[in-house]
XYZ file of C-alpha atoms in Angstrom:
722
model
C -172.138 95.192 15.005
C -169.681 94.970 12.068
C -170.649 92.749 9.294
C -167.737 91.388 7.482
C -168.342 89.478 3.476
C -165.861 87.394 2.067
C -164.141 89.515 -0.408
C -160.650 88.792 -2.252
C -158.837 90.168 -4.761
C -158.181 88.153 -7.579
C -160.315 84.917 -6.325
C -163.807 83.764 -7.410
C -167.385 85.179 -6.584
C -168.406 86.185 -3.189
C -171.495 84.909 -1.887
C -174.733 85.896 -3.586
C -176.279 87.926 -0.486
C -172.819 89.750 0.067
C -172.920 90.813 -3.771
C -176.709 92.183 -3.246
C -175.425 94.123 -0.607
C -172.377 95.388 -1.924
C -174.162 96.593 -5.108
C -176.581 98.116 -3.054
C -173.696 100.023 -0.789
C -172.225 100.828 -4.154
C -174.743 102.785 -5.500
C -173.972 105.215 -2.905
C -177.365 104.398 -0.822
C -179.291 105.484 -3.787
C -183.015 104.118 -4.466
C -183.608 100.486 -5.153
C -184.437 99.320 -8.578
C -186.049 96.529 -7.301
C -189.765 98.028 -7.005
C -191.972 94.889 -6.284
C -190.016 93.682 -3.355
C -193.292 91.922 -1.582
C -195.221 90.708 -4.889
C -197.697 93.785 -4.178
C -196.484 96.567 -7.311
C -199.967 97.360 -9.255
C -202.106 95.736 -6.622
C -205.002 97.033 -5.332
C -205.415 96.460 -1.446
C -208.441 94.674 0.236
C -210.354 96.726 2.734
C -211.480 95.323 6.285
C -215.181 94.960 6.351
C -215.696 93.265 9.301
C -218.010 94.433 12.559
C -215.298 96.054 14.355
C -214.462 98.058 11.623
C -217.939 99.514 10.437
C -218.434 99.937 14.164
C -215.519 102.052 14.319
C -216.265 103.835 10.988
C -219.750 104.399 12.496
C -218.162 106.048 15.984
C -215.911 108.234 13.832
C -218.528 110.065 11.417
C -220.721 110.614 14.744
C -217.641 112.325 16.667
C -216.277 113.811 13.967
C -219.449 115.610 12.626
C -220.752 116.085 9.253
C -217.723 115.220 7.034
C -218.725 112.772 4.086
C -216.813 110.865 1.692
C -215.505 107.489 1.380
C -212.417 106.025 0.135
C -213.096 103.880 -3.288
C -209.766 102.331 -4.055
C -206.055 102.171 -2.821
C -203.337 100.792 -5.121
C -199.717 99.837 -4.922
C -197.525 102.202 -6.992
C -194.081 101.095 -5.670
C -193.326 98.262 -3.612
C -189.532 98.728 -2.400
C -187.714 97.357 0.569
C -187.844 100.861 2.541
C -191.046 102.454 1.050
C -194.305 102.092 -0.087
C -196.032 104.210 -2.448
C -199.679 104.169 -2.598
C -202.472 105.708 -4.912
C -205.717 106.792 -3.132
C -208.416 107.316 -4.801
C -212.180 109.072 -3.154
C -215.251 110.673 -3.809
C -216.820 113.141 -1.527
C -214.071 115.066 0.172
C -213.469 118.223 -0.872
C -211.301 119.524 2.405
C -209.104 118.569 4.968
C -206.312 116.042 5.048
C -205.860 112.566 3.719
C -203.097 110.472 5.974
C -201.360 106.789 5.216
C -200.218 105.242 8.367
C -198.929 101.381 8.856
C -200.720 99.345 11.592
C -200.430 96.123 13.192
C -202.301 92.876 13.124
C -204.223 94.532 15.933
C -205.294 97.618 13.608
C -202.822 99.696 16.091
C -200.731 102.127 14.138
C -196.731 102.119 14.859
C -195.385 104.606 15.742
C -191.919 103.632 13.858
C -193.620 105.015 10.712
C -194.464 108.244 10.704
C -197.946 109.401 8.954
C -197.810 110.595 5.687
C -200.009 113.523 5.210
C -201.167 115.466 2.037
C -204.119 118.014 1.934
C -207.332 117.425 -0.211
C -207.644 119.861 -3.540
C -211.557 119.934 -4.318
C -210.623 119.427 -7.786
C -208.562 116.055 -7.266
C -210.192 112.384 -6.751
C -206.639 111.133 -5.995
C -203.495 111.463 -4.399
C -199.913 109.728 -4.308
C -198.203 109.392 -0.828
C -195.238 106.985 0.390
C -194.765 105.498 3.182
C -191.721 105.379 5.200
C -190.215 104.080 8.430
C -187.927 105.227 11.378
C -184.632 102.844 10.452
C -183.338 102.981 13.970
C -186.487 101.234 15.017
C -185.692 98.060 13.336
C -182.679 95.701 13.324
C -180.585 95.543 10.009
C -181.288 92.785 7.540
C -183.825 91.202 9.198
C -186.925 91.837 7.016
C -190.504 92.629 8.809
C -193.876 92.554 7.693
C -196.619 95.196 7.977
C -200.108 93.671 7.883
C -202.131 97.125 7.455
C -202.709 100.085 5.899
C -204.936 102.858 7.504
C -205.990 105.531 5.464
C -207.383 108.425 7.831
C -209.201 111.461 6.208
C -209.398 114.239 9.223
C -210.196 118.070 9.161
C -206.947 118.896 10.404
C -203.044 118.031 9.121
C -203.149 115.820 12.541
C -203.372 112.169 11.913
C -204.936 111.506 15.191
C -208.635 111.503 14.889
C -211.012 111.192 11.780
C -212.313 108.780 9.164
C -210.659 105.779 9.580
C -210.643 102.928 6.445
C -208.281 99.528 6.980
C -206.797 98.175 4.385
C -205.010 94.621 4.346
C -201.310 95.346 3.594
C -199.033 92.438 4.576
C -195.871 94.319 3.146
C -192.295 93.468 3.834
C -189.764 95.812 4.870
C -185.994 95.469 5.345
C -183.096 97.915 6.833
C -180.139 97.114 4.461
C -176.766 96.682 6.438
C -175.306 100.323 7.477
C -172.271 101.364 5.216
C -170.224 101.938 8.589
C -171.260 98.524 9.921
C -169.989 96.410 6.704
C -166.432 95.111 6.696
C -164.877 93.866 3.609
C -161.686 91.516 3.852
C -159.338 91.746 1.468
C -156.417 89.357 0.736
C -153.098 91.172 -0.710
C -151.840 89.418 -3.819
C -148.184 90.032 -4.109
C -147.126 91.889 -7.481
C -143.886 90.950 -9.604
C -140.922 90.640 -7.145
C -142.706 90.986 -4.178
C -143.793 87.240 -4.778
C -140.847 86.361 -4.567
C -139.773 87.640 -1.344
C -139.109 85.006 1.369
C -141.293 85.114 4.751
C -138.271 85.321 7.070
C -134.954 86.610 6.780
C -131.891 83.984 7.943
C -128.687 84.952 8.638
C -127.346 88.415 9.073
C -129.875 90.545 7.555
C -127.335 93.003 6.698
C -125.894 90.761 4.136
C -129.695 90.183 2.691
C -129.746 90.831 -0.694
C -133.084 92.328 -1.616
C -135.102 90.962 -4.345
C -135.433 93.617 -7.415
C -138.208 95.231 -9.485
C -137.328 95.446 -12.876
C -139.140 98.469 -13.996
C -137.190 102.164 -13.173
C -140.505 104.190 -12.443
C -138.425 107.417 -13.138
C -138.642 106.674 -16.894
C -142.505 107.408 -16.669
C -143.274 109.539 -14.358
C -140.294 112.121 -15.428
C -142.625 112.951 -18.556
C -145.695 113.570 -16.643
C -145.335 117.348 -18.194
C -148.548 118.810 -16.089
C -146.364 118.499 -13.172
C -142.791 119.539 -14.195
C -141.240 123.145 -14.454
C -139.928 124.828 -17.399
C -136.716 126.170 -16.959
C -134.286 127.779 -18.938
C -132.300 125.115 -21.226
C -128.710 126.734 -20.650
C -129.572 127.687 -16.972
C -130.401 123.700 -16.681
C -127.174 122.488 -18.328
C -124.352 121.405 -16.306
C -121.013 120.863 -17.289
C -118.155 118.996 -15.532
C -116.421 122.273 -15.481
C -114.078 123.069 -12.494
C -116.137 123.819 -9.628
C -115.412 127.236 -7.663
C -113.878 126.950 -3.854
C -116.477 127.866 -1.303
C -113.081 128.292 1.071
C -109.625 128.667 1.259
C -108.271 125.447 2.740
C -107.932 121.866 1.810
C -107.818 121.770 -2.463
C -110.791 121.023 -4.116
C -111.708 118.307 -6.810
C -114.031 117.779 -9.528
C -115.751 114.569 -9.821
C -117.124 114.350 -13.221
C -120.882 112.883 -13.360
C -122.865 111.417 -16.668
C -123.995 113.843 -19.252
C -127.540 114.691 -18.231
C -130.624 113.735 -20.215
C -132.523 115.989 -22.099
C -136.385 115.121 -21.783
C -137.517 117.130 -24.389
C -136.088 121.093 -26.113
C -137.539 123.386 -23.449
C -137.796 120.835 -20.069
C -134.687 119.396 -18.778
C -133.969 117.720 -15.223
C -130.916 117.270 -14.263
C -130.376 113.955 -12.322
C -128.914 114.731 -8.815
C -126.207 111.869 -9.713
C -124.789 114.515 -12.623
C -123.927 116.988 -10.199
C -120.474 118.012 -9.462
C -119.687 116.198 -6.086
C -116.798 118.370 -4.256
C -114.713 116.178 -2.524
C -111.602 117.899 -0.107
C -108.001 116.343 -0.762
C -105.167 116.823 1.700
C -102.498 118.792 0.890
C -100.587 118.076 3.921
C -100.583 122.031 4.908
C -101.791 123.270 8.539
C -105.443 123.136 8.896
C -107.682 125.940 7.007
C -110.527 127.038 8.904
C -113.888 124.953 8.238
C -115.678 126.162 4.979
C -118.775 128.665 5.085
C -121.645 126.829 5.545
C -124.382 129.721 5.606
C -126.913 129.290 2.995
C -126.605 131.736 0.080
C -130.159 131.158 -1.275
C -131.585 128.759 -4.267
C -129.301 128.120 -7.787
C -130.923 128.607 -11.063
C -129.788 125.259 -11.513
C -132.967 122.343 -11.151
C -131.990 118.880 -10.105
C -133.834 115.767 -10.295
C -133.900 114.937 -6.555
C -134.760 111.403 -7.251
C -132.254 110.223 -9.772
C -132.620 107.278 -11.671
C -132.874 104.658 -8.845
C -136.976 104.366 -7.924
C -137.251 100.798 -8.621
C -141.104 99.377 -8.794
C -143.223 96.439 -10.409
C -146.199 99.375 -10.854
C -146.572 102.296 -13.304
C -147.420 104.932 -10.677
C -149.409 107.598 -13.285
C -148.092 110.798 -11.136
C -145.365 111.757 -8.788
C -148.185 112.633 -6.407
C -148.680 108.970 -5.701
C -145.393 108.705 -4.230
C -144.882 112.597 -2.550
C -146.120 116.112 -2.379
C -142.839 117.278 -2.855
C -141.905 117.892 -6.322
C -139.281 115.984 -8.016
C -137.335 119.023 -9.437
C -135.072 120.447 -6.066
C -132.711 123.115 -6.112
C -129.101 122.985 -4.409
C -128.092 126.421 -2.389
C -125.403 128.552 -4.247
C -123.073 127.448 -1.693
C -122.714 123.413 -1.778
C -120.973 123.325 1.888
C -124.280 124.561 3.135
C -126.317 121.279 2.594
C -129.157 123.154 1.849
C -131.627 121.922 -0.969
C -135.160 123.827 -1.932
C -137.918 122.062 -2.594
C -141.172 123.305 -4.389
C -144.621 121.161 -3.673
C -146.066 119.256 -6.458
C -149.550 121.354 -6.600
C -152.136 122.741 -4.538
C -155.531 121.308 -3.874
C -158.386 122.071 -1.674
C -157.496 121.433 1.777
C -159.716 118.560 3.262
C -159.755 117.516 7.095
C -161.612 114.050 7.613
C -163.617 115.572 10.681
C -163.972 119.495 9.188
C -164.398 118.246 5.399
C -163.365 120.722 2.737
C -161.902 123.927 3.423
C -164.065 125.423 0.676
C -167.179 127.477 1.062
C -170.080 128.993 -0.808
C -171.638 132.176 0.648
C -175.092 132.787 -0.945
C -176.952 136.049 -0.125
C -174.883 137.767 2.491
C -173.658 140.135 0.818
C -175.098 142.765 -1.599
C -173.928 144.695 -4.277
C -174.671 148.962 -5.160
C -177.741 147.811 -6.614
C -178.763 145.295 -4.189
C -178.445 142.300 -5.929
C -177.343 139.123 -3.790
C -173.537 138.709 -4.286
C -172.019 135.145 -3.753
C -168.447 134.896 -2.143
C -166.527 131.894 -2.790
C -163.667 131.045 -0.786
C -161.613 128.169 0.828
C -157.745 126.901 1.385
C -155.217 125.499 -0.390
C -152.953 122.971 1.004
C -149.382 121.930 -0.540
C -149.876 118.825 1.620
C -146.320 118.807 2.426
C -146.409 117.879 6.273
C -143.824 116.388 9.053
C -144.795 113.060 7.507
C -143.617 114.143 4.125
C -140.291 116.049 5.315
C -139.347 112.824 6.843
C -139.375 110.800 4.155
C -137.815 113.421 1.779
C -134.947 113.015 4.777
C -135.259 109.314 4.401
C -134.386 109.506 0.603
C -131.536 111.980 1.259
C -130.464 109.574 3.683
C -129.458 107.318 1.066
C -128.608 109.268 -1.501
C -125.842 110.464 0.870
C -124.313 106.981 1.296
C -124.038 106.698 -2.469
C -122.085 109.827 -2.771
C -120.398 110.504 0.662
C -118.852 114.178 -1.078
C -122.871 115.146 -1.692
C -124.431 117.061 1.255
C -128.245 116.401 1.656
C -128.638 117.589 4.938
C -131.462 120.050 5.054
C -134.511 120.084 2.869
C -136.016 123.657 2.937
C -138.916 125.121 1.210
C -137.730 127.504 -1.849
C -137.738 130.856 -0.284
C -140.086 133.672 -1.525
C -139.986 137.390 -1.906
C -143.422 138.465 -2.043
C -146.963 137.143 -1.820
C -147.996 134.351 -4.641
C -150.190 135.336 -7.115
C -153.295 132.968 -8.557
C -154.427 132.788 -12.296
C -157.267 130.528 -12.784
C -158.014 129.660 -15.740
C -160.617 129.774 -19.249
C -163.615 128.441 -16.182
C -163.386 131.450 -14.338
C -162.280 134.387 -17.015
C -165.768 132.930 -18.943
C -167.769 133.838 -16.209
C -165.965 137.429 -15.617
C -163.641 136.932 -12.918
C -160.347 137.974 -13.256
C -159.662 139.131 -9.401
C -158.666 136.231 -6.999
C -157.674 137.415 -3.821
C -155.249 135.316 -1.656
C -153.685 135.819 2.009
C -150.112 137.089 2.543
C -148.230 134.121 2.999
C -144.358 133.977 4.157
C -143.900 129.995 3.249
C -144.903 127.827 0.102
C -146.086 125.352 2.579
C -147.880 127.602 4.163
C -151.930 127.120 3.416
C -153.362 129.704 1.550
C -156.324 131.087 1.464
C -158.152 132.094 -1.340
C -161.571 134.149 -2.502
C -163.530 135.827 -5.333
C -167.106 137.469 -5.399
C -169.689 136.622 -8.085
C -173.336 137.012 -8.444
C -175.987 134.262 -7.825
C -175.909 133.012 -11.159
C -172.110 132.406 -12.262
C -171.826 130.864 -8.632
C -174.471 128.187 -9.548
C -172.854 127.344 -12.678
C -169.448 127.350 -11.194
C -171.292 124.693 -8.528
C -172.177 123.078 -11.452
C -168.902 122.507 -12.753
C -167.643 121.096 -9.578
C -170.633 118.764 -8.800
C -169.795 117.329 -12.415
C -166.072 116.990 -11.099
C -164.444 119.480 -13.964
C -162.602 121.040 -11.640
C -161.522 124.642 -11.546
C -157.739 124.535 -12.290
C -155.213 127.468 -12.370
C -151.997 128.004 -11.522
C -149.648 129.914 -8.892
C -147.013 131.860 -9.504
C -144.012 132.107 -6.539
C -140.843 134.504 -7.128
C -137.937 133.129 -5.287
C -136.172 135.142 -3.292
C -132.554 135.911 -3.127
C -131.534 134.145 -6.856
C -131.790 135.047 -10.427
C -134.045 132.114 -10.754
C -137.233 132.919 -12.637
C -140.971 132.983 -11.092
C -142.260 129.230 -10.387
C -145.763 128.117 -11.215
C -147.026 125.442 -9.439
C -150.258 123.957 -10.826
C -153.804 124.493 -8.302
C -156.741 122.390 -8.455
C -159.974 123.227 -7.152
C -161.774 119.884 -7.179
C -163.658 118.051 -4.835
C -164.308 114.531 -6.087
C -160.061 114.087 -6.090
C -157.207 111.794 -4.827
C -154.907 114.663 -4.542
C -157.807 116.832 -2.568
C -158.274 113.665 -0.011
C -153.993 113.274 0.241
C -152.514 109.845 0.381
C -153.676 106.983 2.453
C -150.344 106.506 4.617
C -150.347 103.307 6.670
C -148.021 101.735 9.346
C -147.612 98.192 9.478
C -150.084 97.844 12.890
C -152.665 99.710 10.560
C -153.026 96.724 8.023
C -151.728 94.130 9.767
C -153.720 94.524 13.143
C -156.423 96.878 12.635
C -159.807 97.878 9.941
C -158.949 100.589 7.828
C -161.774 102.846 7.358
C -162.817 105.045 4.387
C -163.078 108.483 5.785
C -163.728 110.339 2.681
C -167.515 111.210 1.803
C -167.314 109.358 -1.386
C -166.898 105.266 -2.288
C -163.036 104.689 -3.078
C -161.391 101.954 -4.957
C -158.611 100.260 -3.607
C -155.952 99.294 -6.344
C -152.495 98.595 -4.472
C -150.529 98.630 -1.165
C -147.476 99.714 -1.629
C -144.141 99.411 0.578
C -140.896 101.462 0.065
C -137.562 100.329 1.823
C -134.144 101.840 1.636
C -131.842 98.598 0.376
C -129.172 97.801 -2.132
C -130.315 98.372 -5.789
C -128.771 96.655 -8.922
C -125.700 98.733 -8.508
C -124.779 97.657 -5.063
C -126.193 100.849 -3.511
C -128.841 102.020 -1.400
C -131.744 103.361 -2.877
C -135.555 103.486 -3.207
C -137.087 100.103 -3.771
C -141.336 99.546 -3.946
C -143.191 96.579 -3.367
C -146.688 96.057 -4.240
C -149.553 93.986 -3.296
C -152.654 94.141 -5.592
C -156.039 94.913 -3.749
C -158.421 93.914 -6.641
C -159.399 97.662 -7.326
C -162.193 96.777 -4.591
C -164.495 99.358 -4.077
C -165.061 100.281 -0.734
C -168.234 102.722 0.264
C -167.966 105.946 2.197
C -167.393 104.803 5.840
C -166.997 100.892 5.216
C -164.116 99.171 6.715
C -161.732 97.384 5.223
C -159.806 94.014 7.160
C -156.643 93.251 5.105
C -155.039 89.509 5.174
C -151.782 90.656 4.906
C -150.130 86.764 5.484
C -148.471 87.528 2.053
C -146.474 90.630 3.158
C -143.284 89.486 5.480
C -143.173 90.669 8.661
C -139.385 91.715 8.199
C -140.737 94.763 5.509
C -141.878 96.183 8.761
C -138.844 97.667 9.822
C -136.254 96.338 7.179
C -132.926 97.265 8.446
C -134.353 100.684 10.178
C -134.987 102.271 6.585
C -138.487 101.527 6.264
C -139.395 104.571 4.161
C -143.381 104.913 3.209
C -146.548 102.571 3.474
C -149.372 103.718 1.429
C -152.509 102.828 -0.772
C -152.971 103.647 -3.769
C -156.782 104.175 -4.436
C -159.499 105.965 -6.846
C -162.616 108.136 -5.857
C -165.483 107.259 -7.378
C -167.027 110.204 -8.902
C -170.389 108.887 -9.760
C -172.027 108.999 -6.245
C -175.039 111.295 -6.800
C -176.142 111.901 -3.110
C -172.175 111.895 -1.690
C -172.167 114.680 -3.959
C -175.476 116.370 -2.600
C -174.191 115.545 0.738
C -171.036 117.073 0.037
C -172.676 120.511 -1.015
C -174.777 120.728 1.758
C -171.682 121.187 3.584
C -170.081 123.858 1.858
C -172.875 126.173 0.632
C -174.364 128.614 3.307
C -177.419 130.056 1.770
C -180.042 132.181 2.365
C -181.217 132.785 -0.825
C -179.190 130.200 -2.851
C -181.233 128.667 -5.684
C -180.064 124.821 -5.859
C -180.317 123.002 -8.712
C -182.643 119.627 -8.293
C -183.744 116.824 -10.409
C -186.826 116.482 -11.511
C -187.805 112.598 -11.999
C -190.392 110.974 -13.861
C -190.359 107.560 -12.289
C -192.101 105.071 -14.964
C -194.300 102.038 -13.362
C -194.595 98.669 -15.478
C -197.312 99.422 -17.932
C -196.415 99.568 -21.563
C -197.191 95.957 -22.252
C -200.127 96.150 -20.709
C -201.886 98.977 -22.556
C -199.778 98.427 -25.388
C -197.817 101.747 -25.450
C -194.911 102.161 -27.855
C -193.726 105.338 -26.101
C -194.384 108.502 -24.260
C -193.290 112.110 -24.882
C -192.975 114.313 -21.827
C -192.642 117.966 -21.823
C -191.813 120.209 -18.836
C -191.997 123.977 -18.509
C -191.452 126.015 -15.254
C -190.059 129.642 -14.289
C -187.733 127.604 -11.807
C -185.606 126.187 -14.803
C -183.182 129.284 -14.947
C -181.463 130.480 -11.525
C -183.180 133.973 -11.783
C -186.424 132.569 -11.877
C -187.490 135.487 -13.969
C -188.717 133.724 -16.758
C -190.428 130.590 -17.816
C -187.955 127.687 -18.948
C -189.365 124.925 -21.459
C -187.871 121.739 -21.039
C -186.672 119.184 -24.525
C -189.549 116.782 -24.333
C -188.267 113.679 -22.927
C -188.662 110.650 -25.254
C -189.497 107.365 -23.302
C -189.253 103.775 -25.094
C -189.528 101.477 -22.275
C -191.058 101.902 -18.354
C -189.595 100.420 -14.892
C -187.264 103.358 -15.245
C -186.598 106.616 -13.675
C -185.906 109.297 -16.062
C -184.557 112.936 -15.483
C -187.244 115.024 -17.054
C -184.896 118.312 -16.229
C -183.374 120.418 -13.420
C -184.928 123.240 -11.510
C -183.278 126.028 -9.570
C -184.801 125.937 -6.060
C -183.827 128.691 -2.790
C -183.918 127.515 0.501
C -187.486 126.807 1.708
C -189.291 127.036 -2.047
C -191.212 124.178 -2.758
C -190.914 123.063 -6.388
C -193.560 124.199 -8.678
C -193.601 123.104 -12.860
C -196.118 121.939 -15.580
C -195.691 118.631 -17.463
C -197.824 117.136 -20.281
C -197.780 113.764 -21.950
C -197.749 112.531 -25.261
C -199.147 108.838 -25.429
C -198.447 106.749 -28.972
C -200.115 103.132 -28.778
C -198.475 100.449 -30.631
C -201.424 100.780 -32.989
C -200.212 104.271 -34.093
C -203.034 106.129 -32.105
C -201.642 109.367 -31.071
C -203.353 111.662 -27.385
C -201.981 114.448 -25.875
C -202.848 115.369 -22.323
C -203.400 118.916 -21.165
C -200.694 120.981 -19.056
C -200.663 119.139 -15.704
C -199.454 120.964 -12.461
C -197.104 119.231 -10.118
C -195.267 120.376 -6.703
C -192.921 117.658 -6.269
C -189.682 116.711 -7.813
C -190.986 113.294 -7.612
C -193.350 112.275 -10.919
C -194.526 108.724 -10.643
C -196.731 107.299 -13.981
C -198.324 104.321 -14.014
C -201.514 102.542 -15.267
C -202.919 104.990 -12.907
C -202.301 107.915 -13.825
C -202.469 106.800 -17.478
C -206.031 106.252 -17.018
C -206.979 109.151 -15.172
C -205.244 111.417 -17.846
C -206.670 109.613 -21.054
C -210.078 107.889 -19.823
C -210.142 105.868 -23.284
C -207.496 103.324 -21.423
C -210.696 102.429 -18.753
C -212.324 100.981 -21.303
């Protein structure tokens, strides 16, 4: 079942219930901050001491043999929507296991709540356990109650037989909506000229004069230096000199175009409209053979394919938001061939919604001469130039041919290369001693590029952390063109996982946004910014050119797998195929890079490990107790040999200074190989508001979560029991 919540870009607040749900979803299903959901926090549960319970305990002890002891206290340490954490105190038991189970009103255990089990330690008199339920067993967004809690002490780890104690619980639980079942309605708000578009065109559509945006986005995009290619200034200079005929026959005349503009002293891009247009002129003689149309290879004079005619009400941050093809193209040396060569804007890690990221980190399968594990990091880079992009280029070519009948723009082709490209990556890899990156032989700039390098486990872990932090690994691919004096071309290479360029453009069709729900098929939340619709129509010079109309989507955040239902009433239907020249519809978006659970899910998919140490947070969970015990602050120290990837030496972490409770704090990070449990020591220093300072002994802990409240405080510092 899908659940729809009212959400309108540019509108007022939406219902409180929907807001609370979205707040939960948009934190990527992280732990809920609400830890007193049922009002049980810090309460001691009352044991059921009725006749049936007493008789049952006697029978349990008789059947179970000599197993003496008793549970003295059960206290709620955390009361969340989907979990219950309790501290269980006991006396007499020195071996065996303690289990906690959920039970109904008749004291029958609930199968949807798996038993939570922990082994007894003869040196401990209390344990902490967290009860969880199977989400599939309960309907979404329908709170339910668990009347009782069972504490079972047994000699084995099976929660079937043992000494049983029943406690009154009355705990509320709820299953929140799954993101994939949520549908967010978004109303599209027209921007600028889009707001003036008529709902329908009356009369002859061919005579319709479009409403034009006032901003020429070329003037913004052209200065994005990271996406431009440096060329020789002299070679880029186009002069209106007499052109050299490509064949004998009709006379050729040269039509001068405006002087090209200089972007900066070392980067020049000449508008395609400044390129000399060759127009045949009849001389009245006998017809000559047709000119030679064979391509001769790219010239060394690049042109700006887009010219000065991209009109839009929205400034774009990069060329990638329009197309994956560079704005710089190279005409063939033979103008009669009609061939223009293109380059990709950049190469990014290939992503597929079914297969995920084409990037792998393979730990432990290769060893060096000394027997140490080596890590192979490999992946596939993609230019993103698909058939859809080629069709898009051709649509714009047709527009330019209409403007310039003598200029042939018929055959877009990838720039030919003479040898296998070379990838050089930046300081990120050089600083780690990686200088050699292997890539596959490729015959075309549009082919996927497979790359790999080898490194040691420690370096691989550091690089993994770099990717987790979304810093990425940046470099460039050097391409040597074939059949030309054109110099080596450098294309940016970006190995980033949480990136719009990696996931690609969200292209749409009219059916997609009018009649279907759109689903976020990336593994991260995204913010939807605009819907853009590019059409080819008459510009302010009366010539066909690209015009972009835009609708604001309110920067709406959409969780991974969630859906959107667009209200497209403000988008005229005649734009769907305006004069047969609708070029592209797409969503502009950004990726939310603060979703830690999403990041973990991604890295579980790309890491193949037999001995890989994975970085894990140790979380110190502060329950509310500062005010009750007049605590001013805590200093918490941690030490562990798992603080380094090699695990060869103990690492002492900086003390964590805590001035308030009811919050989670990261105590440090441990490197844990597959199947290895965490193990560390921590020590707590307590300072009261009166200035009394107390320091505990070092405490051994074997879980990544360290709950700390009044229960733990009094166990460490008995003076607080007075």
